[in-house]
């Protein structure tokens, strides 16, 4: 009896554990990266997921609550479907660490739109894994968090390339090629981006499946598209290191054209790209899975506000982001 009271006392006194992770945007190489081509992604540090864990002393269940302002829904984690992301993250954590977690309440606050190409599921996986690590008294390093998050993404997506969990775990611009060491990129000058929501949503898995089926039907054509995207990506790496927004912009436009040919753009995304260019952006493209979600454009300091204002006329969510230089 005394030990129950004592453990309750310790639990109630135990402060909540909190961890966070950023969103991301892919600048070059989405989809092609699934087939082994390189890709480049940057973190969006001003869009975050926060995971808060508290011990659950009132029940034996672990629950998750999604806190997005007014709506606070709670779910028993072990009763969620087997392919659910949160259930997957907890199962992967327990399998990899050979531990059974004591009951907890997990609250997730996310600023990252879901199924929009900005890495929402990978950010949840990284933030929750970090929080679970601390909750269980483990000091997980970056590589372990990245690996657990990747395995959790497999539960939901099937065949993720691993770029999303990597850029989000290390929170640095990366040049990524499946099976190769991750290269972080140091950018000489500050680069300015504006992201805009098409308002359309398609799950990444669905678009990845669409590309796979299209590739089976029209192999040569898709293979050529993948080769061209790889070439662009290799050239883009140097332009990004040099902080050359003009060249990056031109290459982004070329990458968008190739993504259109792959069938993963949409009329709304194309309209956002066109509008960004008319407003003075150096380049723009869809980002992430596509068939909806966000578009990313690159600007300079002088045009970033004009591009933002123009995009706000046709998009309900426009986000400014910058990276590189003296941060
Ligand atoms: C998703 O952010 C990017 C895709 O290339 C899928 C992946 O890399 O796993 C479409």
GROMACS .gro file of C-alpha atoms and ligand atoms in nm:
model
  337
    1UNK     CA    1   0.000   0.000   0.000
    2UNK     CA    2   0.275   0.231   0.100
    3UNK     CA    3   0.467   0.158  -0.219
    4UNK     CA    4   0.157   0.242  -0.431
    5UNK     CA    5   0.123   0.576  -0.253
    6UNK     CA    6   0.493   0.638  -0.289
    7UNK     CA    7   0.497   0.563  -0.662
    8UNK     CA    8   0.187   0.780  -0.715
    9UNK     CA    9   0.365   1.057  -0.530
   10UNK     CA   10   0.674   1.019  -0.748
   11UNK     CA   11   0.464   1.010  -1.066
   12UNK     CA   12   0.255   1.315  -0.980
   13UNK     CA   13   0.571   1.503  -0.890
   14UNK     CA   14   0.742   1.390  -1.213
   15UNK     CA   15   0.732   1.686  -1.450
   16UNK     CA   16   0.585   1.642  -1.797
   17UNK     CA   17   0.840   1.546  -2.059
   18UNK     CA   18   0.836   1.754  -2.372
   19UNK     CA   19   1.016   1.713  -2.706
   20UNK     CA   20   0.972   1.874  -3.044
   21UNK     CA   21   1.062   1.832  -3.412
   22UNK     CA   22   1.038   2.060  -3.717
   23UNK     CA   23   0.857   2.030  -4.049
   24UNK     CA   24   1.050   1.998  -4.376
   25UNK     CA   25   1.034   2.073  -4.743
   26UNK     CA   26   1.198   1.880  -5.023
   27UNK     CA   27   1.377   2.118  -5.260
   28UNK     CA   28   1.478   1.853  -5.516
   29UNK     CA   29   1.422   1.487  -5.590
   30UNK     CA   30   1.096   1.375  -5.427
   31UNK     CA   31   0.962   1.046  -5.565
   32UNK     CA   32   1.289   0.979  -5.753
   33UNK     CA   33   1.452   0.935  -5.409
   34UNK     CA   34   1.230   0.631  -5.344
   35UNK     CA   35   1.411   0.462  -5.638
   36UNK     CA   36   1.764   0.546  -5.521
   37UNK     CA   37   1.815   0.890  -5.680
   38UNK     CA   38   1.953   1.169  -5.461
   39UNK     CA   39   1.728   1.434  -5.308
   40UNK     CA   40   1.773   1.756  -5.110
   41UNK     CA   41   1.558   1.868  -4.819
   42UNK     CA   42   1.564   2.146  -4.561
   43UNK     CA   43   1.399   2.167  -4.219
   44UNK     CA   44   1.125   2.423  -4.160
   45UNK     CA   45   1.212   2.512  -3.803
   46UNK     CA   46   0.928   2.762  -3.755
   47UNK     CA   47   0.665   2.486  -3.805
   48UNK     CA   48   0.683   2.231  -3.521
   49UNK     CA   49   0.529   1.929  -3.359
   50UNK     CA   50   0.548   1.911  -2.980
   51UNK     CA   51   0.500   1.583  -2.791
   52UNK     CA   52   0.430   1.594  -2.417
   53UNK     CA   53   0.432   1.280  -2.203
   54UNK     CA   54   0.301   1.238  -1.851
   55UNK     CA   55   0.279   0.914  -1.653
   56UNK     CA   56  -0.076   0.780  -1.643
   57UNK     CA   57  -0.145   0.695  -1.281
   58UNK     CA   58  -0.521   0.654  -1.314
   59UNK     CA   59  -0.534   0.364  -1.559
   60UNK     CA   60  -0.331   0.088  -1.718
   61UNK     CA   61  -0.389   0.230  -2.066
   62UNK     CA   62  -0.159   0.461  -2.256
   63UNK     CA   63  -0.355   0.733  -2.432
   64UNK     CA   64  -0.283   0.991  -2.698
   65UNK     CA   65  -0.457   1.327  -2.722
   66UNK     CA   66  -0.432   1.549  -3.027
   67UNK     CA   67  -0.454   1.904  -2.912
   68UNK     CA   68  -0.535   2.134  -3.199
   69UNK     CA   69  -0.697   2.422  -3.015
   70UNK     CA   70  -1.065   2.352  -2.961
   71UNK     CA   71  -1.064   1.984  -3.059
   72UNK     CA   72  -0.907   1.751  -2.802
   73UNK     CA   73  -0.973   1.390  -2.894
   74UNK     CA   74  -0.828   1.104  -2.686
   75UNK     CA   75  -0.749   0.751  -2.803
   76UNK     CA   76  -0.628   0.437  -2.628
   77UNK     CA   77  -0.299   0.376  -2.813
   78UNK     CA   78  -0.313  -0.005  -2.808
   79UNK     CA   79  -0.669  -0.001  -2.946
   80UNK     CA   80  -0.567   0.203  -3.252
   81UNK     CA   81  -0.544   0.022  -3.592
   82UNK     CA   82  -0.211  -0.163  -3.645
   83UNK     CA   83  -0.107   0.078  -3.922
   84UNK     CA   84  -0.175   0.386  -3.708
   85UNK     CA   85   0.130   0.612  -3.680
   86UNK     CA   86   0.118   0.659  -3.300
   87UNK     CA   87   0.063   0.291  -3.234
   88UNK     CA   88   0.350   0.220  -3.476
   89UNK     CA   89   0.586   0.463  -3.300
   90UNK     CA   90   0.513   0.310  -2.957
   91UNK     CA   91   0.548  -0.050  -3.089
   92UNK     CA   92   0.875   0.031  -3.269
   93UNK     CA   93   1.008   0.196  -2.954
   94UNK     CA   94   0.920  -0.105  -2.735
   95UNK     CA   95   1.061  -0.353  -2.988
   96UNK     CA   96   1.386  -0.166  -3.044
   97UNK     CA   97   1.454  -0.093  -2.677
   98UNK     CA   98   1.321  -0.430  -2.550
   99UNK     CA   99   1.111  -0.246  -2.293
  100UNK     CA  100   0.746  -0.237  -2.197
  101UNK     CA  101   0.652   0.123  -2.136
  102UNK     CA  102   0.454   0.205  -1.822
  103UNK     CA  103   0.117   0.373  -1.894
  104UNK     CA  104   0.139   0.733  -2.010
  105UNK     CA  105  -0.062   1.013  -2.160
  106UNK     CA  106   0.085   1.160  -2.475
  107UNK     CA  107  -0.037   1.498  -2.596
  108UNK     CA  108   0.053   1.613  -2.945
  109UNK     CA  109   0.042   1.976  -3.053
  110UNK     CA  110   0.116   2.016  -3.422
  111UNK     CA  111   0.156   2.325  -3.637
  112UNK     CA  112   0.234   2.111  -3.944
  113UNK     CA  113  -0.058   2.047  -4.182
  114UNK     CA  114  -0.126   1.672  -4.231
  115UNK     CA  115  -0.078   1.502  -4.571
  116UNK     CA  116   0.052   1.828  -4.716
  117UNK     CA  117   0.412   1.738  -4.806
  118UNK     CA  118   0.564   1.911  -4.502
  119UNK     CA  119   0.670   1.600  -4.310
  120UNK     CA  120   0.394   1.593  -4.049
  121UNK     CA  121   0.411   1.216  -3.985
  122UNK     CA  122   0.792   1.205  -3.967
  123UNK     CA  123   0.793   1.505  -3.731
  124UNK     CA  124   0.540   1.329  -3.504
  125UNK     CA  125   0.757   1.014  -3.515
  126UNK     CA  126   1.073   1.206  -3.422
  127UNK     CA  127   0.913   1.419  -3.148
  128UNK     CA  128   0.729   1.125  -2.987
  129UNK     CA  129   1.035   0.897  -3.005
  130UNK     CA  130   1.245   1.168  -2.838
  131UNK     CA  131   0.985   1.210  -2.562
  132UNK     CA  132   0.952   0.831  -2.512
  133UNK     CA  133   1.330   0.803  -2.484
  134UNK     CA  134   1.336   1.057  -2.204
  135UNK     CA  135   1.025   0.907  -2.039
  136UNK     CA  136   1.202   0.571  -2.016
  137UNK     CA  137   1.529   0.723  -1.896
  138UNK     CA  138   1.716   0.632  -2.215
  139UNK     CA  139   1.962   0.866  -2.381
  140UNK     CA  140   1.884   0.795  -2.746
  141UNK     CA  141   2.130   0.952  -2.990
  142UNK     CA  142   2.034   1.113  -3.322
  143UNK     CA  143   2.102   0.797  -3.524
  144UNK     CA  144   1.878   0.588  -3.299
  145UNK     CA  145   1.596   0.844  -3.310
  146UNK     CA  146   1.629   0.859  -3.688
  147UNK     CA  147   1.619   0.481  -3.721
  148UNK     CA  148   1.317   0.442  -3.490
  149UNK     CA  149   1.134   0.721  -3.676
  150UNK     CA  150   1.211   0.554  -4.011
  151UNK     CA  151   1.075   0.221  -3.886
  152UNK     CA  152   0.761   0.399  -3.760
  153UNK     CA  153   0.717   0.561  -4.103
  154UNK     CA  154   0.730   0.214  -4.262
  155UNK     CA  155   0.430   0.110  -4.049
  156UNK     CA  156   0.225   0.390  -4.203
  157UNK     CA  157   0.375   0.454  -4.547
  158UNK     CA  158   0.509   0.116  -4.653
  159UNK     CA  159   0.815   0.225  -4.852
  160UNK     CA  160   0.946   0.561  -4.728
  161UNK     CA  161   1.284   0.662  -4.869
  162UNK     CA  162   1.399   0.788  -4.526
  163UNK     CA  163   1.458   1.149  -4.633
  164UNK     CA  164   1.177   1.294  -4.420
  165UNK     CA  165   1.284   1.137  -4.089
  166UNK     CA  166   1.650   1.225  -4.163
  167UNK     CA  167   1.606   1.596  -4.235
  168UNK     CA  168   1.369   1.627  -3.941
  169UNK     CA  169   1.589   1.439  -3.692
  170UNK     CA  170   1.907   1.633  -3.770
  171UNK     CA  171   1.725   1.961  -3.844
  172UNK     CA  172   1.982   2.058  -4.106
  173UNK     CA  173   1.971   2.086  -4.488
  174UNK     CA  174   2.061   1.742  -4.626
  175UNK     CA  175   2.167   1.573  -4.948
  176UNK     CA  176   2.016   1.227  -4.919
  177UNK     CA  177   2.067   0.908  -5.114
  178UNK     CA  178   1.916   0.581  -4.988
  179UNK     CA  179   2.177   0.353  -4.832
  180UNK     CA  180   2.447   0.625  -4.828
  181UNK     CA  181   2.568   0.832  -4.531
  182UNK     CA  182   2.355   1.144  -4.491
  183UNK     CA  183   2.539   1.458  -4.605
  184UNK     CA  184   2.449   1.782  -4.430
  185UNK     CA  185   2.480   2.095  -4.644
  186UNK     CA  186   2.622   2.423  -4.519
  187UNK     CA  187   2.464   2.713  -4.709
  188UNK     CA  188   2.678   3.023  -4.763
  189UNK     CA  189   2.401   3.286  -4.783
  190UNK     CA  190   2.058   3.306  -4.629
  191UNK     CA  191   1.795   3.164  -4.866
  192UNK     CA  192   1.432   3.279  -4.851
  193UNK     CA  193   1.137   3.052  -4.927
  194UNK     CA  194   0.761   3.095  -4.938
  195UNK     CA  195   0.538   2.789  -4.907
  196UNK     CA  196   0.170   2.790  -5.004
  197UNK     CA  197  -0.107   2.538  -4.951
  198UNK     CA  198  -0.307   2.412  -5.248
  199UNK     CA  199  -0.584   2.314  -5.005
  200UNK     CA  200  -0.589   1.967  -5.163
  201UNK     CA  201  -0.485   1.659  -4.966
  202UNK     CA  202  -0.358   1.321  -5.086
  203UNK     CA  203  -0.178   1.073  -4.862
  204UNK     CA  204   0.190   1.029  -4.960
  205UNK     CA  205   0.144   0.652  -4.974
  206UNK     CA  206  -0.128   0.691  -5.237
  207UNK     CA  207   0.089   0.910  -5.460
  208UNK     CA  208   0.394   0.685  -5.414
  209UNK     CA  209   0.174   0.388  -5.517
  210UNK     CA  210   0.048   0.587  -5.818
  211UNK     CA  211   0.408   0.653  -5.933
  212UNK     CA  212   0.501   0.286  -5.886
  213UNK     CA  213   0.204   0.169  -6.095
  214UNK     CA  214   0.273   0.432  -6.364
  215UNK     CA  215   0.636   0.324  -6.375
  216UNK     CA  216   0.534  -0.039  -6.427
  217UNK     CA  217   0.316   0.064  -6.723
  218UNK     CA  218   0.559   0.312  -6.881
  219UNK     CA  219   0.900   0.208  -6.756
  220UNK     CA  220   1.131   0.380  -7.008
  221UNK     CA  221   0.960   0.716  -6.981
  222UNK     CA  222   0.963   0.715  -6.600
  223UNK     CA  223   1.321   0.592  -6.590
  224UNK     CA  224   1.424   0.891  -6.803
  225UNK     CA  225   1.235   1.127  -6.574
  226UNK     CA  226   1.421   0.981  -6.275
  227UNK     CA  227   1.758   1.025  -6.449
  228UNK     CA  228   1.680   1.390  -6.527
  229UNK     CA  229   1.574   1.456  -6.167
  230UNK     CA  230   1.900   1.298  -6.042
  231UNK     CA  231   2.103   1.526  -6.270
  232UNK     CA  232   1.918   1.835  -6.147
  233UNK     CA  233   1.971   1.732  -5.788
  234UNK     CA  234   2.346   1.689  -5.826
  235UNK     CA  235   2.382   2.036  -5.985
  236UNK     CA  236   2.149   2.186  -5.724
  237UNK     CA  237   2.370   2.068  -5.438
  238UNK     CA  238   2.650   2.305  -5.546
  239UNK     CA  239   2.409   2.594  -5.608
  240UNK     CA  240   2.264   2.545  -5.258
  241UNK     CA  241   2.607   2.536  -5.096
  242UNK     CA  242   2.692   2.859  -5.281
  243UNK     CA  243   2.357   3.010  -5.171
  244UNK     CA  244   2.280   3.098  -5.537
  245UNK     CA  245   1.904   3.158  -5.530
  246UNK     CA  246   1.885   3.233  -5.907
  247UNK     CA  247   2.032   2.896  -6.009
  248UNK     CA  248   1.837   2.710  -5.739
  249UNK     CA  249   1.517   2.874  -5.870
  250UNK     CA  250   1.584   2.770  -6.232
  251UNK     CA  251   1.650   2.412  -6.123
  252UNK     CA  252   1.333   2.407  -5.912
  253UNK     CA  253   1.127   2.505  -6.217
  254UNK     CA  254   1.288   2.220  -6.415
  255UNK     CA  255   1.221   1.976  -6.132
  256UNK     CA  256   0.855   2.088  -6.119
  257UNK     CA  257   0.817   2.026  -6.495
  258UNK     CA  258   0.949   1.672  -6.447
  259UNK     CA  259   0.710   1.615  -6.154
  260UNK     CA  260   0.423   1.735  -6.375
  261UNK     CA  261   0.529   1.475  -6.633
  262UNK     CA  262   0.526   1.213  -6.358
  263UNK     CA  263   0.162   1.301  -6.295
  264UNK     CA  264   0.206   1.420  -5.936
  265UNK     CA  265   0.120   1.789  -5.973
  266UNK     CA  266  -0.231   1.940  -5.980
  267UNK     CA  267  -0.391   2.244  -6.142
  268UNK     CA  268  -0.390   2.427  -5.809
  269UNK     CA  269  -0.020   2.352  -5.750
  270UNK     CA  270   0.066   2.467  -6.103
  271UNK     CA  271  -0.130   2.788  -6.044
  272UNK     CA  272   0.061   2.856  -5.721
  273UNK     CA  273   0.391   2.796  -5.903
  274UNK     CA  274   0.292   3.036  -6.185
  275UNK     CA  275   0.174   3.302  -5.945
  276UNK     CA  276   0.499   3.287  -5.745
  277UNK     CA  277   0.703   3.335  -6.062
  278UNK     CA  278   0.485   3.626  -6.179
  279UNK     CA  279   0.529   3.786  -5.835
  280UNK     CA  280   0.910   3.773  -5.865
  281UNK     CA  281   1.017   3.434  -5.723
  282UNK     CA  282   1.327   3.283  -5.890
  283UNK     CA  283   1.170   2.940  -5.899
  284UNK     CA  284   0.897   2.723  -5.753
  285UNK     CA  285   0.782   2.363  -5.743
  286UNK     CA  286   0.548   2.128  -5.564
  287UNK     CA  287   0.704   1.971  -5.258
  288UNK     CA  288   0.667   1.623  -5.109
  289UNK     CA  289   0.424   1.362  -5.238
  290UNK     CA  290   0.221   1.606  -5.449
  291UNK     CA  291  -0.125   1.566  -5.606
  292UNK     CA  292  -0.205   1.844  -5.359
  293UNK     CA  293  -0.031   1.970  -5.048
  294UNK     CA  294   0.216   2.259  -5.057
  295UNK     CA  295   0.426   2.436  -5.314
  296UNK     CA  296   0.763   2.594  -5.229
  297UNK     CA  297   0.911   2.898  -5.403
  298UNK     CA  298   1.250   3.065  -5.363
  299UNK     CA  299   1.281   3.444  -5.350
  300UNK     CA  300   1.524   3.708  -5.236
  301UNK     CA  301   1.484   3.940  -4.938
  302UNK     CA  302   1.332   4.208  -5.160
  303UNK     CA  303   1.061   3.994  -5.322
  304UNK     CA  304   0.963   3.764  -5.036
  305UNK     CA  305   0.683   3.989  -4.908
  306UNK     CA  306   0.535   4.052  -5.254
  307UNK     CA  307   0.535   3.680  -5.331
  308UNK     CA  308   0.375   3.609  -4.992
  309UNK     CA  309   0.102   3.872  -5.046
  310UNK     CA  310   0.022   3.746  -5.396
  311UNK     CA  311   0.003   3.382  -5.283
  312UNK     CA  312  -0.226   3.479  -4.992
  313UNK     CA  313  -0.484   3.585  -5.253
  314UNK     CA  314  -0.536   3.223  -5.362
  315UNK     CA  315  -0.402   3.014  -5.073
  316UNK     CA  316  -0.540   2.997  -4.719
  317UNK     CA  317  -0.202   2.905  -4.568
  318UNK     CA  318   0.121   3.077  -4.676
  319UNK     CA  319   0.440   3.027  -4.475
  320UNK     CA  320   0.772   3.211  -4.496
  321UNK     CA  321   1.090   3.017  -4.418
  322UNK     CA  322   1.459   3.087  -4.442
  323UNK     CA  323   1.779   2.890  -4.399
  324UNK     CA  324   2.154   2.932  -4.430
  325UNK     CA  325   2.397   3.218  -4.385
  326UNK     CA  326   2.463   3.343  -4.033
  327UNK     CA  327   2.160   3.195  -3.859
  328LIG     C1  328   0.764   1.247  -4.923
  328LIG     O1  329   0.792   1.360  -4.842
  328LIG     C2  330   0.861   1.235  -5.034
  328LIG     C3  331   0.846   1.115  -5.127
  328LIG     O2  332   0.966   1.116  -5.206
  328LIG     C4  333   0.833   0.985  -5.054
  328LIG     C5  334   0.958   0.941  -4.980
  328LIG     O3  335   1.065   0.993  -5.004
  328LIG     O4  336   0.944   0.849  -4.897
  328LIG     C6  337   0.729   1.132  -5.221
   0.00000   0.00000   0.00000
